[in-house]
C-alpha cells in the first residue's frame, strides 16, 4: 500500500466480493483484516481479488 | 508604549501580507497540493466519474482508443466545484476557531514548526524512508470511507459528483492539512476561507488534467510525480521552519544568515544613528514592499532609542512589523512614520525584527 487511497481500494472488496462482511485495511500498519462468510467466499478468493487490484498478500 | 498584538490581527490588517499568502496557497495547490490530494482523493473522483463512464460505454462513445470523453468534463467540474465550496467553508470555520484562540507570534512560530515537521514527515513517507513516517498521513476511519463508497453508488451522476466532491473534506491530504493549519493560524474567518479557496482552486487544474487524461498517465510518470511532490514538501518544510525561527526572533534563521552575508558585502551608511538628545538616539528604518532597509542597524548600547519605521505607499507584509524580543507588534500605515521606543540594551545585544510572516527580517546591533 503506497498511500491511504490503497487502503480504501482494498476496502472496496466489501462490495466486490459477495460473502465479504467487512474489510479493515490500514496503510499505516500495512495490514488488512477481513471478516467473511466461509460458506460464500474462501480466503483464497479474497487473496486473489486483492492480487487482481495489484497488491501482494502475505497471510498471517 | 509597548504592545503585544495577536498575529492574527496583523495578518488580517495587512492586505499585502494576505495577497502574498494567497499566492503561496494558490501555487502550493497548483504544484504539490494538486498531486498530493489527487493521490488521496483520486479514488473519490474516480467514483464520481464511474457512472458517466458507464453511460458513455453504453452509448459507445468510449472506444478502444481510450481517448477521454468530453462528457467526463462535467462530473469532474461538479466534483471540483463542490470541493472548492466545502473547503472554503472549512477555511472560514478554521479561521474563526483561530480567532477564538488568539494566536500570538510565539504560538504561530510553534505552529510553523509543527507544519514543518508535518510536511517533512509526509515527504519522507512518500519517499518510503521508514515505516514510522506512515503515521504522518491521515487515515480516515473505515466507517467514513465505507459511507462515502456506498453513497457514491446510490446517487445519480451529477449528485454523486457534487456529493463526493463535498466529502473530500473528510479525507484531506497532507498538504491540505498544512494549509488548514495556516487557515487556523490566520485567526480570521475571511482570511481562512480565502486561503483554503486559493489552495483548492490551485489544486483544481491538476485534478482536472490528471483525471481527464488519467488513462494516459503511466506508472513511471506517477513515480516521478511522487518524487517531485516529496522534494517540494521538503523545501516548503525548510521555509516553514525558517519562518518559525524568524517569528521567534532567532538570529540563526536561513533568512537572517543570508541577509548577514549580503549586508556584509555592502556598505550600509544609512544606518548610522542620529543623536537627537543626550539620552535618546534616533534610528531610521525604511519598510519597503520588498523588506526592510537597512537590514542591519547599528545602535549605541545602554541608551534608550527611538526607532522610526518609515513607510511610503507600502502594501506588503513588511507593514506588519514585529520585534519578537520586545513582544512588540504594530501595523504600519501604508504611508507614514511609526515611532518605537526601544529600552537601553547591554553592549553586544542583537534585536531581530521581522514582518508577521517571517519573510522579511533585519536586526539592530547594539555595538556603538
Coordinates of C-alpha atoms in Angstrom, one line a residue:
Chain A
X1 CA 0.0 0.0 0.0
X2 CA 1.6 3.3 -1.1
X3 CA -0.9 5.6 0.5
X4 CA -4.3 5.9 2.2
X5 CA -6.0 5.5 -1.1
X6 CA -4.7 2.0 -1.4
X7 CA -6.3 1.0 1.9
X8 CA -9.6 2.5 0.6
X9 CA -9.3 0.5 -2.6
X10 CA -8.9 -2.7 -0.6
X11 CA -11.9 -1.9 1.5
X12 CA -13.9 -1.9 -1.7
X13 CA -13.6 -5.7 -1.6
X14 CA -16.6 -5.5 0.8
X15 CA -18.7 -4.5 -2.2
X16 CA -17.0 -6.5 -4.9
X17 CA -16.9 -9.9 -3.3
X18 CA -20.1 -11.5 -2.1
X19 CA -19.5 -13.1 1.3
X20 CA -17.1 -10.4 2.5
X21 CA -18.6 -8.8 5.5
X22 CA -16.0 -6.2 6.5
X23 CA -12.5 -5.2 5.4
X24 CA -10.2 -3.3 7.7
X25 CA -7.2 -2.2 5.6
X26 CA -4.6 0.1 7.2
X27 CA -1.9 1.9 5.2
X28 CA 0.0 2.7 8.4
X29 CA 0.1 -0.9 9.6
X30 CA 0.3 -2.3 6.0
X31 CA -2.3 -4.9 7.1
X32 CA -5.7 -5.9 6.0
X33 CA -8.1 -8.0 8.1
X34 CA -11.2 -9.4 6.5
X35 CA -14.3 -10.7 8.1
X36 CA -16.1 -13.1 5.7
X37 CA -18.7 -15.8 5.5
X38 CA -16.8 -19.0 4.8
X39 CA -19.8 -20.6 3.2
X40 CA -19.9 -18.0 0.5
X41 CA -16.3 -17.0 -0.2
X42 CA -12.9 -18.5 0.6
X43 CA -9.7 -16.9 1.8
X44 CA -8.1 -17.9 -1.5
X45 CA -10.7 -16.0 -3.4
X46 CA -10.2 -12.9 -1.3
X47 CA -6.4 -13.1 -1.7
X48 CA -6.9 -13.5 -5.5
X49 CA -9.2 -10.5 -5.6
X50 CA -6.7 -8.3 -3.7
X51 CA -3.9 -9.5 -6.0
X52 CA -6.0 -8.5 -9.0
X53 CA -6.0 -5.0 -7.6
X54 CA -2.3 -5.1 -7.7
X55 CA -1.3 -5.9 -4.2
X56 CA 1.0 -8.6 -2.8
X57 CA -0.7 -10.6 0.0
X58 CA 1.2 -12.4 2.8
X59 CA -1.3 -14.3 5.0
X60 CA -0.5 -14.3 8.7
Chain B
X1 CA 4.2 52.2 24.8
X2 CA 4.9 48.6 24.1
X3 CA 2.0 46.5 22.9
X4 CA 1.5 42.9 22.0
X5 CA -0.7 42.4 19.0
X6 CA -2.0 39.0 18.3
X7 CA -0.6 37.9 15.0
X8 CA -4.0 37.2 13.6
X9 CA -4.8 40.9 13.8
X10 CA -1.6 41.7 12.0
X11 CA -2.3 39.2 9.3
X12 CA -5.8 40.5 8.7
X13 CA -5.0 44.1 8.5
X14 CA -2.2 43.9 6.0
X15 CA -3.6 43.5 2.6
X16 CA -0.2 42.8 1.1
X17 CA 0.5 40.0 3.5
X18 CA -2.8 38.4 2.7
X19 CA -2.2 38.7 -1.0
X20 CA 1.2 37.0 -0.6
X21 CA -0.3 34.2 1.5
X22 CA -3.0 33.7 -1.1
X23 CA -0.4 33.5 -3.9
X24 CA 1.6 31.0 -1.9
X25 CA -1.5 28.9 -1.2
X26 CA -2.5 29.0 -4.9
X27 CA 0.9 28.0 -6.1
X28 CA 1.1 25.3 -3.4
X29 CA -2.2 23.9 -4.6
X30 CA -1.1 24.1 -8.2
X31 CA 2.1 22.2 -7.6
X32 CA 2.4 19.9 -4.6
X33 CA -1.2 20.1 -3.3
X34 CA -2.8 19.0 -6.5
X35 CA -0.6 15.9 -6.8
X36 CA -0.7 15.0 -3.2
X37 CA -4.5 15.4 -2.9
X38 CA -5.0 13.5 -6.1
X39 CA -3.3 10.6 -4.5
X40 CA -5.7 10.6 -1.6
X41 CA -8.9 11.9 -3.1
X42 CA -8.5 10.5 -6.6
X43 CA -10.5 7.4 -5.7
X44 CA -13.5 9.6 -4.8
X45 CA -13.2 11.4 -8.1
X46 CA -12.9 8.1 -9.9
X47 CA -16.1 7.0 -8.2
X48 CA -17.9 10.2 -9.3
X49 CA -16.8 9.5 -12.9
X50 CA -17.8 5.9 -12.8
X51 CA -21.5 6.4 -13.7
X52 CA -20.6 8.8 -16.5
X53 CA -18.1 6.3 -17.9
X54 CA -20.8 3.6 -17.7
X55 CA -23.2 5.8 -19.6
X56 CA -20.6 6.6 -22.2
X57 CA -19.7 2.9 -22.6
X58 CA -23.4 2.1 -23.0
X59 CA -23.7 4.8 -25.6
X60 CA -20.5 3.6 -27.3
X61 CA -18.7 7.0 -27.0
X62 CA -15.6 5.4 -25.3
X63 CA -13.8 3.3 -27.8
X64 CA -10.7 1.2 -27.8
X65 CA -8.5 4.3 -28.5
X66 CA -9.0 5.3 -24.8
X67 CA -9.4 8.9 -25.6
X68 CA -11.1 10.9 -22.8
X69 CA -14.7 11.6 -23.4
X70 CA -15.9 15.2 -23.4
X71 CA -18.8 14.1 -21.1
X72 CA -16.3 13.3 -18.4
X73 CA -15.5 17.0 -18.0
X74 CA -18.9 17.8 -16.4
X75 CA -18.7 15.4 -13.4
X76 CA -15.1 16.5 -12.9
X77 CA -16.2 20.1 -12.9
X78 CA -19.0 19.4 -10.5
X79 CA -16.8 17.4 -8.2
X80 CA -14.2 20.2 -8.1
X81 CA -16.8 22.9 -7.6
X82 CA -18.3 21.1 -4.6
X83 CA -14.8 20.6 -3.2
X84 CA -14.0 24.3 -3.6
X85 CA -17.1 25.4 -1.8
X86 CA -16.7 22.9 1.1
X87 CA -13.0 23.7 1.6
X88 CA -13.7 27.4 1.5
X89 CA -16.3 26.9 4.3
X90 CA -13.8 24.8 6.2
X91 CA -11.3 27.6 5.9
X92 CA -13.8 30.1 7.4
X93 CA -14.5 27.7 10.2
X94 CA -10.8 27.2 11.0
X95 CA -10.1 30.9 10.7
X96 CA -12.9 31.6 13.2
X97 CA -11.5 29.0 15.5
X98 CA -8.1 30.6 15.3
X99 CA -9.7 33.9 16.1
X100 CA -11.0 32.5 19.4
X101 CA -7.6 31.0 20.2
X102 CA -5.9 34.5 19.7
X103 CA -2.7 33.2 18.2
X104 CA 0.4 35.2 19.3
X105 CA 3.7 35.4 17.3
X106 CA 5.2 32.7 19.5
X107 CA 2.2 30.4 19.0
X108 CA 2.4 31.0 15.3
X109 CA 6.1 30.2 15.4
X110 CA 5.3 26.9 17.1
X111 CA 2.6 26.2 14.6
X112 CA 5.1 26.8 11.8
X113 CA 7.4 24.3 13.4
X114 CA 4.6 21.8 13.6
X115 CA 3.7 22.4 10.0
X116 CA 7.4 22.0 9.0
X117 CA 7.6 18.7 10.8
X118 CA 4.4 17.5 9.3
X119 CA 5.5 18.4 5.8
X120 CA 8.9 16.8 6.3
X121 CA 7.3 13.6 7.7
X122 CA 5.0 13.4 4.8
X123 CA 7.8 13.9 2.3
X124 CA 9.8 11.1 4.0
X125 CA 6.7 8.9 4.0
X126 CA 6.3 9.5 0.2
X127 CA 9.9 8.6 -0.3
X128 CA 9.4 5.4 1.8
X129 CA 12.3 6.3 4.0
X130 CA 11.0 4.4 7.1
X131 CA 7.6 2.9 8.1
X132 CA 7.3 5.2 11.0
X133 CA 6.6 8.1 8.6
X134 CA 3.4 6.5 7.6
X135 CA 1.9 8.0 10.8
X136 CA 2.2 11.4 9.2
X137 CA -0.7 10.5 6.9
X138 CA -4.3 11.0 8.0
X139 CA -6.1 7.7 7.7
X140 CA -9.9 8.1 7.7
X141 CA -11.8 5.5 9.8
X142 CA -13.2 2.6 7.7
X143 CA -16.7 3.7 8.7
X144 CA -16.3 7.0 6.9
X145 CA -14.8 5.5 3.7
X146 CA -17.5 2.8 3.7
X147 CA -20.1 5.5 4.0
X148 CA -18.6 7.5 1.1
X149 CA -18.3 4.5 -1.1
X150 CA -21.9 3.4 -0.5
X151 CA -23.3 6.9 -1.1
X152 CA -21.4 7.1 -4.4
X153 CA -23.2 4.0 -5.6
X154 CA -26.7 5.1 -4.7
X155 CA -26.9 8.6 -6.3
X156 CA -27.3 9.9 -9.8
X157 CA -24.1 11.0 -11.6
X158 CA -24.5 14.8 -11.1
X159 CA -25.5 14.5 -7.4
X160 CA -22.8 11.9 -6.9
X161 CA -20.1 14.2 -8.3
X162 CA -21.3 17.1 -6.1
X163 CA -21.6 14.9 -3.0
X164 CA -18.3 13.2 -3.4
X165 CA -16.6 16.5 -4.1
X166 CA -18.0 17.7 -0.8
X167 CA -16.9 14.6 1.0
X168 CA -13.3 15.1 0.1
X169 CA -13.3 17.4 3.2
X170 CA -13.3 14.2 5.3
X171 CA -10.1 12.9 3.7
X172 CA -7.7 15.9 3.4
X173 CA -4.3 15.1 2.0
X174 CA -1.1 16.1 3.9
X175 CA -0.6 19.4 2.0
X176 CA -4.2 20.3 2.5
X177 CA -3.8 19.8 6.2
X178 CA -0.8 22.1 6.2
X179 CA -3.0 24.9 4.6
X180 CA -5.7 24.1 7.1
X181 CA -3.2 24.8 9.8
X182 CA -2.3 28.1 8.1
X183 CA -6.0 29.0 8.0
X184 CA -6.2 28.3 11.7
X185 CA -3.2 30.4 12.3
X186 CA -4.7 33.3 10.2
X187 CA -7.2 33.8 13.0
X188 CA -9.8 35.3 10.8
X189 CA -12.7 33.5 9.1
X190 CA -12.4 35.6 5.9
X191 CA -8.6 35.0 5.6
X192 CA -9.0 31.3 6.4
X193 CA -11.7 31.0 3.8
X194 CA -9.6 32.9 1.2
X195 CA -6.6 30.7 2.0
X196 CA -8.5 27.5 1.5
X197 CA -10.2 28.8 -1.6
X198 CA -6.9 29.8 -3.2
X199 CA -5.3 26.5 -2.3
X200 CA -8.3 24.4 -3.5
X201 CA -8.6 26.5 -6.6
X202 CA -4.9 25.8 -7.3
X203 CA -5.4 22.1 -6.9
X204 CA -8.3 22.1 -9.4
X205 CA -6.4 22.3 -12.7
X206 CA -4.2 19.4 -11.5
X207 CA -7.2 17.3 -10.6
X208 CA -8.9 18.2 -13.8
X209 CA -6.0 17.4 -16.1
X210 CA -4.9 14.3 -14.3
X211 CA -8.3 12.8 -14.1
X212 CA -9.2 13.8 -17.7
X213 CA -6.1 12.2 -19.1
X214 CA -5.9 9.5 -16.4
X215 CA -5.8 6.8 -18.9
X216 CA -2.6 8.1 -20.3
X217 CA -0.7 8.6 -17.0
X218 CA 1.6 5.6 -16.7
X219 CA 3.2 4.2 -13.5
X220 CA 6.5 5.8 -14.4
X221 CA 5.0 9.2 -14.5
X222 CA 3.3 8.6 -11.2
X223 CA 6.6 7.6 -9.6
X224 CA 8.2 10.9 -10.8
X225 CA 5.2 12.9 -9.5
X226 CA 5.6 11.4 -6.1
X227 CA 9.3 12.4 -6.0
X228 CA 8.6 15.9 -7.2
X229 CA 5.9 16.3 -4.5
X230 CA 8.2 15.0 -1.9
X231 CA 11.0 17.3 -2.9
X232 CA 8.7 20.3 -2.9
X233 CA 7.4 19.3 0.5
X234 CA 10.9 19.2 1.9
X235 CA 11.6 22.6 0.5
X236 CA 8.4 24.0 2.0
X237 CA 9.1 22.5 5.3
X238 CA 12.5 24.2 5.4
X239 CA 10.9 27.5 4.6
X240 CA 8.2 26.9 7.2
X241 CA 10.8 26.1 9.9
X242 CA 12.8 29.2 8.9
X243 CA 9.6 31.4 9.2
X244 CA 9.1 29.9 12.7
X245 CA 12.7 30.9 13.6
X246 CA 12.1 34.4 12.3
X247 CA 8.9 34.8 14.3
X248 CA 10.8 33.8 17.4
X249 CA 13.5 36.4 16.6
X250 CA 16.2 33.8 16.2
X251 CA 19.4 35.1 14.7
X252 CA 20.2 31.8 13.1
X253 CA 17.4 31.5 10.6
X254 CA 18.4 31.0 7.0
X255 CA 16.8 34.3 6.0
X256 CA 18.9 36.2 8.6
X257 CA 22.1 34.4 7.7
X258 CA 21.5 35.2 4.0
X259 CA 20.8 38.8 5.0
X260 CA 24.0 39.0 7.0
X261 CA 26.0 37.6 4.1
X262 CA 24.6 40.2 1.8
X263 CA 24.9 43.1 4.1
X264 CA 28.5 42.1 5.0
X265 CA 29.5 42.9 1.4
X266 CA 27.6 46.2 1.3
X267 CA 28.4 49.5 3.0
X268 CA 25.3 50.5 4.9
X269 CA 25.9 54.1 5.6
X270 CA 22.2 55.0 6.0
X271 CA 22.0 53.1 9.3
X272 CA 24.2 55.3 11.4
X273 CA 22.2 56.6 14.4
X274 CA 21.3 60.3 14.6
X275 CA 21.7 61.7 18.1
X276 CA 18.6 63.7 19.0
X277 CA 19.2 64.2 22.7
X278 CA 21.5 63.2 25.5
X279 CA 19.6 60.1 26.4
X280 CA 17.9 59.2 23.2
X281 CA 19.2 58.1 19.8
X282 CA 17.0 58.1 16.7
X283 CA 17.3 55.2 14.3
X284 CA 15.5 55.3 10.9
X285 CA 14.3 52.1 9.3
X286 CA 12.5 52.1 5.9
X287 CA 9.8 49.4 5.5
X288 CA 9.6 48.8 1.8
X289 CA 7.4 46.4 -0.3
X290 CA 10.3 44.0 -0.6
X291 CA 11.6 44.2 3.0
X292 CA 13.4 46.5 5.4
X293 CA 16.2 48.8 4.6
X294 CA 18.8 48.8 6.0
X295 CA 18.6 45.2 7.2
X296 CA 21.2 45.8 9.9
X297 CA 21.0 48.8 12.1
X298 CA 23.9 49.7 14.5
X299 CA 23.0 51.5 17.7
X300 CA 24.7 52.6 20.9
X301 CA 24.4 50.3 23.9
X302 CA 23.0 51.3 27.3
X303 CA 21.0 54.1 25.6
X304 CA 17.2 54.4 25.2
X305 CA 16.4 54.6 21.5
X306 CA 13.6 55.8 19.2
X307 CA 13.2 53.7 16.1
X308 CA 11.4 55.4 13.3
X309 CA 9.9 53.0 10.9
X310 CA 9.1 54.9 7.7
X311 CA 6.7 53.7 5.0
X312 CA 5.8 55.2 1.7
X313 CA 3.0 53.6 -0.3
X314 CA 3.8 50.2 1.1
X315 CA 1.4 47.3 0.7
X316 CA 3.4 44.2 1.5
X317 CA 3.6 42.2 4.7
X318 CA 6.5 44.4 5.8
X319 CA 3.8 46.7 7.2
X320 CA 3.1 44.1 9.9
X321 CA 6.2 44.9 11.9
X322 CA 7.3 42.8 14.8
X323 CA 10.2 42.9 17.3
X324 CA 9.8 39.5 18.9
X325 CA 12.5 40.2 21.6
X326 CA 10.3 43.1 22.9
X327 CA 7.0 41.4 22.3
X328 CA 6.2 44.4 20.1
X329 CA 4.0 44.4 17.0
X330 CA 2.3 47.1 15.0
X331 CA 0.5 47.6 11.8
X332 CA 2.3 50.4 10.0
X333 CA 0.4 52.9 7.9
X334 CA 0.8 52.5 4.1
X335 CA 2.5 55.9 4.2
X336 CA 3.7 57.3 7.5
X337 CA 6.2 57.1 10.3
X338 CA 5.8 54.9 13.3
X339 CA 8.0 55.6 16.4
X340 CA 9.0 52.7 18.5
X341 CA 10.7 53.2 21.9
X342 CA 13.5 50.8 22.5
X343 CA 14.8 50.5 26.0
X344 CA 18.5 50.6 26.7
X345 CA 20.2 47.3 25.8
X346 CA 23.6 45.9 27.0
X347 CA 26.5 46.0 24.6
X348 CA 26.6 43.3 22.1
X349 CA 22.8 42.7 22.2
X350 CA 21.2 41.9 18.9
X351 CA 17.5 42.7 18.5
X352 CA 16.0 41.0 15.4
X353 CA 12.9 42.4 13.8
X354 CA 10.6 40.7 11.2
X355 CA 7.4 41.0 9.3
X356 CA 4.5 39.0 10.7
X357 CA 5.0 36.3 8.1
X358 CA 8.7 35.9 9.0
X359 CA 9.5 36.6 5.3
X360 CA 11.3 40.0 5.7
X361 CA 13.8 40.3 8.5
X362 CA 16.5 42.6 9.9
X363 CA 18.3 43.3 13.2
X364 CA 19.5 46.1 15.4
X365 CA 23.0 45.5 16.8
X366 CA 23.9 47.5 19.9
X367 CA 27.6 47.8 19.2
X368 CA 28.3 51.5 19.2

